[in-house]
Short mmCIF file of N, CA, C and O in Angstrom, two decimals:
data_model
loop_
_atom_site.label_atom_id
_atom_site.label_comp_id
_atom_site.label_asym_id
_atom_site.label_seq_id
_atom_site.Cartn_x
_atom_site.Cartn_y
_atom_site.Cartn_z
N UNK A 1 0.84 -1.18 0.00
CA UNK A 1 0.00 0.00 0.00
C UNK A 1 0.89 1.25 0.00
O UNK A 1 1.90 1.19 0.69
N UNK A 2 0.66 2.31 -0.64
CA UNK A 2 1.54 3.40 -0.85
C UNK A 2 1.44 3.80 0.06
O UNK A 2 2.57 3.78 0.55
N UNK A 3 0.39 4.45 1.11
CA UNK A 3 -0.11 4.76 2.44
C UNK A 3 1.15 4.32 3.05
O UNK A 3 1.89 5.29 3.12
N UNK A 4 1.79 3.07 3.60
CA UNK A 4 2.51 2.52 4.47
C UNK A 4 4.15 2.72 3.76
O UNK A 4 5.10 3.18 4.40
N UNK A 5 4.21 2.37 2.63
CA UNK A 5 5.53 2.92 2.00
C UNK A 5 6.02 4.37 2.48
O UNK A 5 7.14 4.67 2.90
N UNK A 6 4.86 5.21 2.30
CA UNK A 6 5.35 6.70 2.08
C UNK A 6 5.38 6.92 3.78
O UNK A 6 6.05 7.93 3.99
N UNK A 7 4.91 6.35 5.01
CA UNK A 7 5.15 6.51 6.14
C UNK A 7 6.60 6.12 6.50
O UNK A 7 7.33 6.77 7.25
N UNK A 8 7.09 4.36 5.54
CA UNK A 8 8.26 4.24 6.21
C UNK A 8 9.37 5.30 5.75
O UNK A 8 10.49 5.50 6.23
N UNK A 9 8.86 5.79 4.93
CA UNK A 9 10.10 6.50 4.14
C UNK A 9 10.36 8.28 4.49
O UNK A 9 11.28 9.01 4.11
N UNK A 10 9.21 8.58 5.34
CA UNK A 10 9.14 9.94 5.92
C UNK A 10 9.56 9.93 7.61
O UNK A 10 10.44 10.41 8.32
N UNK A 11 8.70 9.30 7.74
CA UNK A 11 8.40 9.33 9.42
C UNK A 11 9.92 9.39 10.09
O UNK A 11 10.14 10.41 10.74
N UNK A 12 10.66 8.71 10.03
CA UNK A 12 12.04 9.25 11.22
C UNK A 12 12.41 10.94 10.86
O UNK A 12 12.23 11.84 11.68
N UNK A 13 12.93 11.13 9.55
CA UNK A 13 13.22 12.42 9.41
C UNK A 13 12.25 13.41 9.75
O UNK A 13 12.55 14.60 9.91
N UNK A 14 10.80 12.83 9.90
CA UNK A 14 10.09 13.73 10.33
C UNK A 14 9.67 13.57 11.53
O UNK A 14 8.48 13.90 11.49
N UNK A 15 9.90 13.29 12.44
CA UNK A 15 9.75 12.41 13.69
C UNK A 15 11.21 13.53 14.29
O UNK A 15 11.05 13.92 15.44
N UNK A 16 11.94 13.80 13.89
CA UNK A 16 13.73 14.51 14.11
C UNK A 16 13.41 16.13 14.22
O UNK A 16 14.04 17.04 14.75
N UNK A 17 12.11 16.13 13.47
CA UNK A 17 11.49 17.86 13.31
C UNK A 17 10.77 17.75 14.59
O UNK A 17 9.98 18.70 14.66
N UNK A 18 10.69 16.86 15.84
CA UNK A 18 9.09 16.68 16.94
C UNK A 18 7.93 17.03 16.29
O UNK A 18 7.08 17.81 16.71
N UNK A 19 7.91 16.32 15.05
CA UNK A 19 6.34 16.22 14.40
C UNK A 19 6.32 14.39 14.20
O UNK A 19 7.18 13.56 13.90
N UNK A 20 5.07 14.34 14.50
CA UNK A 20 4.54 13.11 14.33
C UNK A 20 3.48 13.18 12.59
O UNK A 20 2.97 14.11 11.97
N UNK A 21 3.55 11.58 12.36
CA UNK A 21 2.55 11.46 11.05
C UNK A 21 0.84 11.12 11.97
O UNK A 21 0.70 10.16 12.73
N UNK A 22 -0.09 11.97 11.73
CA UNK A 22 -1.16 11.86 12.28
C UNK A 22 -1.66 10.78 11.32
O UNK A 22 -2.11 9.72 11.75
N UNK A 23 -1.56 11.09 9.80
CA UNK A 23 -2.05 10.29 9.12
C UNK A 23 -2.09 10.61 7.52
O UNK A 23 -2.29 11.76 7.12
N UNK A 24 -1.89 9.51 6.63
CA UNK A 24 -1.56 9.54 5.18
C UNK A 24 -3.03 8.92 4.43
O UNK A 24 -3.76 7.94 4.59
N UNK A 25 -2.96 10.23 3.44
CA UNK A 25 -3.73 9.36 2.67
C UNK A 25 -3.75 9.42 0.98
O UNK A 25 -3.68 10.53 0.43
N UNK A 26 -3.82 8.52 0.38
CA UNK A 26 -3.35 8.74 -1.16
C UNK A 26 -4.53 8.06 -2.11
O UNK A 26 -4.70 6.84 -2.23
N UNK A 27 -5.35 9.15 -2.79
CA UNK A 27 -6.37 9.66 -3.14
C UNK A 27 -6.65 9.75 -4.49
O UNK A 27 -5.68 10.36 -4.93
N UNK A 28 -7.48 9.46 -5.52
CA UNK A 28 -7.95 10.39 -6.78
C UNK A 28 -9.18 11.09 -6.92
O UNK A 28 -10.18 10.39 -7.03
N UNK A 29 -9.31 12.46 -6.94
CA UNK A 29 -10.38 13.19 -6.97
C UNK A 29 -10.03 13.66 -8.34
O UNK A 29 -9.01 14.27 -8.67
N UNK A 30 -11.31 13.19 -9.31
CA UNK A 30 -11.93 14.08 -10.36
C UNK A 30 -9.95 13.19 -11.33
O UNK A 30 -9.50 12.04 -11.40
N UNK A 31 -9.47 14.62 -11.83
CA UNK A 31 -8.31 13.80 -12.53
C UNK A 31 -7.16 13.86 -12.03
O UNK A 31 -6.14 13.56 -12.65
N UNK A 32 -7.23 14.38 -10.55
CA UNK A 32 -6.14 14.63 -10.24
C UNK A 32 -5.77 13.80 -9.11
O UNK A 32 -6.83 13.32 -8.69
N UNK A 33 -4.86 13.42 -8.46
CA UNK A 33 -4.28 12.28 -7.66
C UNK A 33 -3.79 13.32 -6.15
O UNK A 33 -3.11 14.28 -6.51
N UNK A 34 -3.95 13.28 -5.14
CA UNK A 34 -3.72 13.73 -3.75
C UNK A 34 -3.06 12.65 -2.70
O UNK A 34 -3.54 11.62 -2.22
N UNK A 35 -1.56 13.40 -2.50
CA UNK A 35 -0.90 12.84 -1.30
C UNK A 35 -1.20 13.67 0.13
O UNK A 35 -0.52 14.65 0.42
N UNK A 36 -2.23 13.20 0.97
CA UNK A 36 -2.23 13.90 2.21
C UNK A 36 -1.84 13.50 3.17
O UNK A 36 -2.12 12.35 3.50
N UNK A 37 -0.87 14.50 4.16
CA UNK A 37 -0.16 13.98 5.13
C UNK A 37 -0.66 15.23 6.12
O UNK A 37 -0.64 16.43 5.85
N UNK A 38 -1.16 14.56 7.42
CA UNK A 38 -1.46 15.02 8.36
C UNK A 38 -0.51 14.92 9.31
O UNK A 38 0.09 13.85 9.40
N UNK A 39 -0.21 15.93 10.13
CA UNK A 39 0.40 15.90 10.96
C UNK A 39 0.63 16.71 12.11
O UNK A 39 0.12 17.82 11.99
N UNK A 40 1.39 16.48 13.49
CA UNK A 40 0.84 16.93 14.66
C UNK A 40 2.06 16.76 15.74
O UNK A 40 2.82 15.79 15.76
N UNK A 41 2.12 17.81 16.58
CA UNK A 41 3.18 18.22 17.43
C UNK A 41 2.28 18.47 18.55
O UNK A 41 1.07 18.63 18.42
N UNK A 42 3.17 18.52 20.05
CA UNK A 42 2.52 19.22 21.10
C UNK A 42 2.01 20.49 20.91
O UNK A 42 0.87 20.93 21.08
N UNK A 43 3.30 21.16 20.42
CA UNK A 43 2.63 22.98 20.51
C UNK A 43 2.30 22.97 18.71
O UNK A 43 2.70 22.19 17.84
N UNK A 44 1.46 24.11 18.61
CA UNK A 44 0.66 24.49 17.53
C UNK A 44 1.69 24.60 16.42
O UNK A 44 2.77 25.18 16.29
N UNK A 45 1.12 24.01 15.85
CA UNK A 45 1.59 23.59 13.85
C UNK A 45 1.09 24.95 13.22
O UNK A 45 -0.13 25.07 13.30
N UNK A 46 1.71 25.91 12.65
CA UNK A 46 1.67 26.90 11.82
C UNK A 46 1.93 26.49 10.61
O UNK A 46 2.32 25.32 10.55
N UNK A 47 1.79 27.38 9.10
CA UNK A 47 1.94 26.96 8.11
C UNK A 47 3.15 27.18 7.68
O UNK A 47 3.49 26.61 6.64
N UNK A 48 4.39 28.34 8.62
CA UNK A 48 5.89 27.77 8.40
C UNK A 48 6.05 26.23 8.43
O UNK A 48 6.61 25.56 7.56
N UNK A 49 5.61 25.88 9.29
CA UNK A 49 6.14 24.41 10.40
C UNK A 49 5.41 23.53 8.87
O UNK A 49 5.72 22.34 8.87
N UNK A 50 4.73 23.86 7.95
CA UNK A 50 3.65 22.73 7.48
C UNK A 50 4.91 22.50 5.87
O UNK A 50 5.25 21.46 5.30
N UNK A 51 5.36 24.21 5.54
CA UNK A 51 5.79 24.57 4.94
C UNK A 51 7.51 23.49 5.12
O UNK A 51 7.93 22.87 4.15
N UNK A 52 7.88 23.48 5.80
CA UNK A 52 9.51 23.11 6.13
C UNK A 52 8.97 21.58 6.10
O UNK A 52 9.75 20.89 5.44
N UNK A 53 7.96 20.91 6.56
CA UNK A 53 7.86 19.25 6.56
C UNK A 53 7.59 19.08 4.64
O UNK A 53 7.48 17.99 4.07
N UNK A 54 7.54 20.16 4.09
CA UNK A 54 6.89 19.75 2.74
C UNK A 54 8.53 19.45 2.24
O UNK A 54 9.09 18.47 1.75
N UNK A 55 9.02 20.94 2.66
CA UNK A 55 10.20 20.84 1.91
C UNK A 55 11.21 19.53 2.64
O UNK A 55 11.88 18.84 1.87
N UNK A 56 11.24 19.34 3.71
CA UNK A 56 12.26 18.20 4.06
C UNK A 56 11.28 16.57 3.64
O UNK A 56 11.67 15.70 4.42
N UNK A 57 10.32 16.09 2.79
CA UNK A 57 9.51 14.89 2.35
C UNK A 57 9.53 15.04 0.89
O UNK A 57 9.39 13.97 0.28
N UNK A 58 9.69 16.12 0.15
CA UNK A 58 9.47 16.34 -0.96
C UNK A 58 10.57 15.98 -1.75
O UNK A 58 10.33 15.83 -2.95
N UNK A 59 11.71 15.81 -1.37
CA UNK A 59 13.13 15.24 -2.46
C UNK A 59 13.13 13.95 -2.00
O UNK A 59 13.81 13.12 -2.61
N UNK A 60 12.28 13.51 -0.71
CA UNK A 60 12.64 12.07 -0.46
C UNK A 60 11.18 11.53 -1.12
O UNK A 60 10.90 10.38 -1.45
N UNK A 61 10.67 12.26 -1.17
CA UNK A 61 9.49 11.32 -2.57
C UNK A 61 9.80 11.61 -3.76
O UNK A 61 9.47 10.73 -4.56
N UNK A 62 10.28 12.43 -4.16
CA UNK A 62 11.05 12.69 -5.54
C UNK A 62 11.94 11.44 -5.70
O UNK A 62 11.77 10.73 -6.69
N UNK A 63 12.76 11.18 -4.90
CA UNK A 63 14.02 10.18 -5.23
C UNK A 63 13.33 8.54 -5.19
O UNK A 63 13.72 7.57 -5.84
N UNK A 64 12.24 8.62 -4.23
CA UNK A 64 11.61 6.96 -4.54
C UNK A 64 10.50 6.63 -5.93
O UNK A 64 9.86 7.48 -6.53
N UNK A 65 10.51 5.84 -6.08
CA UNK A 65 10.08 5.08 -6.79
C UNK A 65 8.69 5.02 -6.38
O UNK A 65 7.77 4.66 -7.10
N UNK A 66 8.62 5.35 -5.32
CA UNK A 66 6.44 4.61 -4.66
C UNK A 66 5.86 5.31 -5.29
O UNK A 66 5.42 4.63 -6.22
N UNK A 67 5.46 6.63 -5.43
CA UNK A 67 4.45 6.79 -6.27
C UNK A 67 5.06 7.24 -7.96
O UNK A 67 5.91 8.10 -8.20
N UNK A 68 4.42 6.49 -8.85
CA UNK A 68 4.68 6.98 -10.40
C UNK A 68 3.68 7.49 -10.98
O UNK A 68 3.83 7.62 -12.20
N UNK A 69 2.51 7.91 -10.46
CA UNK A 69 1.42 8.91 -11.25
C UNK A 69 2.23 10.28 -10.65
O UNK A 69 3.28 10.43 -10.01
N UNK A 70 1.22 11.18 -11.18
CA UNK A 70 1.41 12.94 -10.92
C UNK A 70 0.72 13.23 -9.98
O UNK A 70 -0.49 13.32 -10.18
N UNK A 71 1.27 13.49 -8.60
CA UNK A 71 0.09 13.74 -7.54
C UNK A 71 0.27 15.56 -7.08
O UNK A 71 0.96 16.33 -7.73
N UNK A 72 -0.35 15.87 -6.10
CA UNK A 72 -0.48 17.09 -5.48
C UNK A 72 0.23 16.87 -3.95
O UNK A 72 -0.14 15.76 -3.56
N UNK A 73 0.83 17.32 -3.25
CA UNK A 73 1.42 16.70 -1.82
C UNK A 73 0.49 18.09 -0.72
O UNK A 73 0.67 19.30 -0.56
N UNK A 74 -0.05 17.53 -0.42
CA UNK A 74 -0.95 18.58 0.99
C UNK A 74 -0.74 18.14 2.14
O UNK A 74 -1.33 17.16 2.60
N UNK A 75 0.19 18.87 2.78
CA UNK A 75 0.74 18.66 4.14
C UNK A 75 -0.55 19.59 5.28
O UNK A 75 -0.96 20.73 5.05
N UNK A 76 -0.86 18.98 6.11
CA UNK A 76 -1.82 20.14 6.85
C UNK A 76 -1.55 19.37 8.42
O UNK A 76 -1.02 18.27 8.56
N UNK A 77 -2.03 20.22 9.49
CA UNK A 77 -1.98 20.16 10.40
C UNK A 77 -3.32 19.26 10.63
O UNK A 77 -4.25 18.92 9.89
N UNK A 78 -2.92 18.99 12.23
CA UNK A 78 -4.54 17.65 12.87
C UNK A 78 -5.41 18.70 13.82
O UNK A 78 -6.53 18.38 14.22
N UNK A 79 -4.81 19.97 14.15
CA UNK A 79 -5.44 20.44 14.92
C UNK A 79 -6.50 21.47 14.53
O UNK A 79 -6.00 22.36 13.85
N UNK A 80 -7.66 21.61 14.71
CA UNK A 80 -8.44 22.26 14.25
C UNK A 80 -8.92 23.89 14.93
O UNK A 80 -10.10 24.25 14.99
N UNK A 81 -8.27 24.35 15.19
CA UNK A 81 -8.38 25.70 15.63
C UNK A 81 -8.67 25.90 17.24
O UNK A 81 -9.20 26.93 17.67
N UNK A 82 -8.37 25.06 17.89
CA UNK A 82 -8.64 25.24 19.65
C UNK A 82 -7.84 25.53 19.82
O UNK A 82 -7.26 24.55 20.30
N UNK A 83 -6.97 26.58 19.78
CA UNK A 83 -5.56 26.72 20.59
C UNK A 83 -5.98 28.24 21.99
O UNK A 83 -6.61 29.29 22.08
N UNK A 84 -5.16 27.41 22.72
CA UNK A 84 -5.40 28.31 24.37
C UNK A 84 -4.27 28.69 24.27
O UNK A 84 -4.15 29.54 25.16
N UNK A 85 -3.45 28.62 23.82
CA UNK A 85 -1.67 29.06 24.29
C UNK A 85 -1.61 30.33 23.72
O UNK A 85 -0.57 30.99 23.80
#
């Protein structure tokens, strides 16, 4: 399953940032193909923080082989707007 490939192949280097994989999912809507990776830290995920996990996953899916269609990569946060801090 690409789902589980693209976890083994992210997750430590991104695990090294104190972000965890909340969750992957690999998708076709309409004609276009979607890699979504959710993900989640103690303190609040901004879209720098969403921004820097794209760029440190994005040459290491470039260089594998798992996915060979044309996808979209949407990195987003798990938390949905409750922040007290």
């Amino acid at each position: 399953m690409i789902e589980e490939k693209v976890r083994k192949l992210i997750e430590e280097p991104v695990n090294k940032m104190g972000i965890t994989i909340d969750s992957i999912i690999y998708e076709k809507e309409g004609n276009n193909y979607f890699l979504r990776i959710v993900i989640d830290r103690i303190k609040p995920i901004d879209i720098d923080t969403c921004v820097e996990v794209t760029h440190l996953i994005n040459p290491l899916l470039d260089n594998s082989d798992i996915i060979s269609d044309s996808y979209i990569l949407d990195i987003s946060s798990k938390e949905k707007g409750d922040n007290n801090e």
